[in-house]
Short mmCIF file of C-alpha atoms in Angstrom, two decimals:
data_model
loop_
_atom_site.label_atom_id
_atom_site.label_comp_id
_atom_site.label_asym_id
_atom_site.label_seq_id
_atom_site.Cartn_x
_atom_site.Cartn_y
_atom_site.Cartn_z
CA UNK A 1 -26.83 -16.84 10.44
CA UNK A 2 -23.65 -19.13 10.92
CA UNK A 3 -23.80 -20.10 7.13
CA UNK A 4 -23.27 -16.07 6.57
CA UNK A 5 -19.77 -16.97 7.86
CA UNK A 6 -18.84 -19.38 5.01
CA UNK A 7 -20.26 -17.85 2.13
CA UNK A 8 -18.56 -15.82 -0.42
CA UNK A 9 -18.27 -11.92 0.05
CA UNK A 10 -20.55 -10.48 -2.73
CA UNK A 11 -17.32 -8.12 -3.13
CA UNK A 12 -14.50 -10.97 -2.87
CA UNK A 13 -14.01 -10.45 -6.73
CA UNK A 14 -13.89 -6.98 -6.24
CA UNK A 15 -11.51 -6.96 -3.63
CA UNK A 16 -9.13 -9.63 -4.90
CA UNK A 17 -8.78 -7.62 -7.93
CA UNK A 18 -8.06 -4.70 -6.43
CA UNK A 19 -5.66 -5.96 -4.20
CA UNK A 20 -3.99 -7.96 -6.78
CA UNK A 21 -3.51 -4.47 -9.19
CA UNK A 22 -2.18 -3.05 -5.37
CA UNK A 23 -0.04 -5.50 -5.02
CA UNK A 24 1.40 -5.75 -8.83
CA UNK A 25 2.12 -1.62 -8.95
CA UNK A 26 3.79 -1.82 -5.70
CA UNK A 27 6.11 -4.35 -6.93
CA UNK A 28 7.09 -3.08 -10.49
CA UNK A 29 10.79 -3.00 -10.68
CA UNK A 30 11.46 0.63 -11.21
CA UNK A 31 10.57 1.49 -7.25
CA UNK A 32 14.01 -0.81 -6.84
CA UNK A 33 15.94 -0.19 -9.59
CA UNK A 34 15.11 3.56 -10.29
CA UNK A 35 14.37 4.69 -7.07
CA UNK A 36 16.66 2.45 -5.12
CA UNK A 37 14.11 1.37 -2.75
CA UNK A 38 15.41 -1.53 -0.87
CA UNK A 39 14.64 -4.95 -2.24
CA UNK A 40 14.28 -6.38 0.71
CA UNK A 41 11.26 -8.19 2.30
CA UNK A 42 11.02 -4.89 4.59
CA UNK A 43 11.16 -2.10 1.86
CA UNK A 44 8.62 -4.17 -0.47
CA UNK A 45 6.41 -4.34 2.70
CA UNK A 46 6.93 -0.50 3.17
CA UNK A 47 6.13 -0.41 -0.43
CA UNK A 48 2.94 -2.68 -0.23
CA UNK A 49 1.78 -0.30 2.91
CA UNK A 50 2.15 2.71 1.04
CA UNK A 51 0.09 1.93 -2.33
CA UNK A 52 -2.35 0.04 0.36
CA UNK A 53 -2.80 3.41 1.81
CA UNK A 54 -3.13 5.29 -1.06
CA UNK A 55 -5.76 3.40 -2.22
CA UNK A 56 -7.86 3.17 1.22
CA UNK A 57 -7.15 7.39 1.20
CA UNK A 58 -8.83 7.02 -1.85
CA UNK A 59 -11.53 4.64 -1.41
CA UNK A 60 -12.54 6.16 1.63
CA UNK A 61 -13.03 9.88 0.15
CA UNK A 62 -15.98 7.80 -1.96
CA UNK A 63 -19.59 7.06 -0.88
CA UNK A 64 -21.78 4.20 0.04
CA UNK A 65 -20.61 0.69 -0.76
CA UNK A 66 -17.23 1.91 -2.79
CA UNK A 67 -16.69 3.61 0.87
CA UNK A 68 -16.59 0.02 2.59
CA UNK A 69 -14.04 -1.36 0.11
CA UNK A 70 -11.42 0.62 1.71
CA UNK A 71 -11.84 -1.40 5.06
CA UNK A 72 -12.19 -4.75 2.57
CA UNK A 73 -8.56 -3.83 1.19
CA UNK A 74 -7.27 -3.01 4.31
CA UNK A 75 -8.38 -6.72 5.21
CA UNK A 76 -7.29 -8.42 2.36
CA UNK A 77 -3.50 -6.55 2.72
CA UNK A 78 -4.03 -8.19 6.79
CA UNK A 79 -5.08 -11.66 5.44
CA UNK A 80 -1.99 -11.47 3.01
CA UNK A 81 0.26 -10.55 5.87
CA UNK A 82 -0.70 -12.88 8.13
CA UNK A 83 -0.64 -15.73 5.16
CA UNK A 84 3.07 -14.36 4.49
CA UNK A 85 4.29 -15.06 7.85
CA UNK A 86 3.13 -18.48 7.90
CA UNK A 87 4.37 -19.27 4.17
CA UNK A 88 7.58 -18.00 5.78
CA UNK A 89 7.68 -20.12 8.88
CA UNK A 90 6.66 -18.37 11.35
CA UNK A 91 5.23 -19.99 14.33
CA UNK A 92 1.39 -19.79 14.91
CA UNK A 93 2.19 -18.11 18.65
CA UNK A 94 4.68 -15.42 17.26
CA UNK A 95 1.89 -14.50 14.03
CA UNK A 96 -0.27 -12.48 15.89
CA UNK A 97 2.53 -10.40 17.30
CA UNK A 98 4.32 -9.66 14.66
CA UNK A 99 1.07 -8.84 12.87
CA UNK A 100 0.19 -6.48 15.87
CA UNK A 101 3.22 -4.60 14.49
CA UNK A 102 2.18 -4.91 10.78
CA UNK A 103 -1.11 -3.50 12.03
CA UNK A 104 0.62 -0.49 14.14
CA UNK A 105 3.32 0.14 11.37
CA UNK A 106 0.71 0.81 8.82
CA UNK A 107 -1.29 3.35 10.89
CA UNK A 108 1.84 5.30 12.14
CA UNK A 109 3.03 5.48 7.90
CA UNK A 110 -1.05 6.37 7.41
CA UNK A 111 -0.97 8.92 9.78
CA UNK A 112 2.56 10.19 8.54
CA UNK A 113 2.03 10.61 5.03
CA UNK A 114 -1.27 11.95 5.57
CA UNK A 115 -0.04 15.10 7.74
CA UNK A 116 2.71 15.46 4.86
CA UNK A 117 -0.06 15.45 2.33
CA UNK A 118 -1.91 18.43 4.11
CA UNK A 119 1.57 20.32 3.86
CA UNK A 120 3.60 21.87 0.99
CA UNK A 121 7.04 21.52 0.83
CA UNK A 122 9.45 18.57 1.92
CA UNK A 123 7.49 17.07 3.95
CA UNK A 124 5.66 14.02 2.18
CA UNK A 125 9.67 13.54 0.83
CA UNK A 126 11.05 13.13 4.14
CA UNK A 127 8.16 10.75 5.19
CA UNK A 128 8.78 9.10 2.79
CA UNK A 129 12.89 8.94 3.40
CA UNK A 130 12.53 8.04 6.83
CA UNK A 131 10.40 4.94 5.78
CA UNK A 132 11.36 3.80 2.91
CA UNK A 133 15.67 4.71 3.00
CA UNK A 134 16.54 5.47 6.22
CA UNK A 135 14.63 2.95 8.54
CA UNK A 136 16.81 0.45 6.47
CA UNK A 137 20.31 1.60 6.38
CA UNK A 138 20.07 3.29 2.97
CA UNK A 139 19.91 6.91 3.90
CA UNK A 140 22.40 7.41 1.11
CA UNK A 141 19.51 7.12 -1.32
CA UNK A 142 17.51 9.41 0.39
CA UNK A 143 17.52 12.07 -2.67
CA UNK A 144 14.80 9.44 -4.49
CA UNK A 145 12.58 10.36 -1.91
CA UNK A 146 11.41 13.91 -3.54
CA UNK A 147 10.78 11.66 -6.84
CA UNK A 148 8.58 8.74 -4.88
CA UNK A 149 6.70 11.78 -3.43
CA UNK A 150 6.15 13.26 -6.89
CA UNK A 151 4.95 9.98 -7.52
CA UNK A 152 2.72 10.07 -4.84
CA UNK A 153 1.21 12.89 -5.58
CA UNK A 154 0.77 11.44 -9.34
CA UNK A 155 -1.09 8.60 -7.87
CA UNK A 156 -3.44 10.96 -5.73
CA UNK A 157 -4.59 12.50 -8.60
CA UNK A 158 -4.95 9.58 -11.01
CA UNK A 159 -6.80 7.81 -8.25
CA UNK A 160 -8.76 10.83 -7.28
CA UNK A 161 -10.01 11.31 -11.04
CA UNK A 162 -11.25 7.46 -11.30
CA UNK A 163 -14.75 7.01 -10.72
CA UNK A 164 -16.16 5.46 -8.48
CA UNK A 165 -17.70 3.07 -10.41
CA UNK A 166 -14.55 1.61 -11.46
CA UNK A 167 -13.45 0.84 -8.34
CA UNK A 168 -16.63 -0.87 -7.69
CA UNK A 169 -16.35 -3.33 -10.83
CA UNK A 170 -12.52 -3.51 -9.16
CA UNK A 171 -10.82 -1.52 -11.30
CA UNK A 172 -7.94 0.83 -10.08
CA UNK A 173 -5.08 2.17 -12.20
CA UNK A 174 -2.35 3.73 -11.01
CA UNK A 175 0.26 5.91 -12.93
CA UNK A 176 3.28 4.78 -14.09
CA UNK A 177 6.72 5.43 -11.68
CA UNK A 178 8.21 8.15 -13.57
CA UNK A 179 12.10 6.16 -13.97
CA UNK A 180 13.44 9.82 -15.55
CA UNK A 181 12.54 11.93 -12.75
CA UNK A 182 13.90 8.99 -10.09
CA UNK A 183 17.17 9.07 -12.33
CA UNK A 184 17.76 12.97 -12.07
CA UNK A 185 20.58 14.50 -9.58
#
């Protein structure tokens, strides 16, 4: 029973290449140079959280053992968190606090975009403004929020029409930030 505990998740593939293709679309220049999301440590985390989330949403929605990766990602985003703040310097008795707010941050934006999702209008836009702009001084830039939350929606529905299968051979593509509509007035 103890040597379950040291050997290799039958899914760690899996999930390391699905976090990795999180982790890469979250960080593709346009969401900072198009969209003027702060390039900051803070708005790539907010960043990270949000394509995190979008892929547990969609993970989640699936059945049987596809359904469990989306608490496997969810651990592998905590794992790289926690590995963060140490790579950073932060002490070993100040980690589990400030992942305690990593942890907490994630479920309020989770539970915030998610009641935005179930309405029309604004409302996934100013989610996505007051997490992504305004939280960091850049409320300016707010006006790229209704283009990330047309991009949002883009990535619900290329995520939604992936099958499940590909997501259990760790395979997830999302679309491709939309620059022109980030660049319009």
């Amino acid at each position: 029973m103890i040597l379950n505990l040291f050997r290799r998740s039958q899914t760690r593939e899996t999930i390391e290449r699905l976090y990795g293709a999180i982790v890469a679309q979250a960080r593709q220049p346009v969401f900072y140079t198009d969209f003027h999301v702060p390039d900051t440590a803070e708005g790539r985390l907010e960043l990270l959280m949000l394509h995190v989330h979008l892929a547990c949403r969609r993970l989640g929605a699936a059945e049987g053992e596809v359904r469990a990766l989306s608490q496997e990602v969810f651990d592998a985003f905590l794992a790289d968190m926690d590995s963060t703040l140490r790579e950073m310097g932060i002490g070993d008795l100040s980690v589990p606090k400030k992942m305690k707010k990593i942890g907490n941050a994630f479920y309020d934006r989770a539970a915030a975009y998610d009641a935005a999702l179930a309405e029309t209008g604004p409302a996934l836009a100013e989610a996505l403004s007051r997490n992504l702009f305004e939280r960091y001084q850049e409320a300016g830039l707010s006006g790229r929020s209704s283009a990330l939350a047309a991009y949002v929606r883009d990535c619900l529905a290329a995520l939604g029409a992936q099958a499940d299968s590909d997501f259990a051979r760790g395979r997830i593509a999302f679309p491709l930030p939309r620059a022109e509509e980030a660049t319009q007035p």
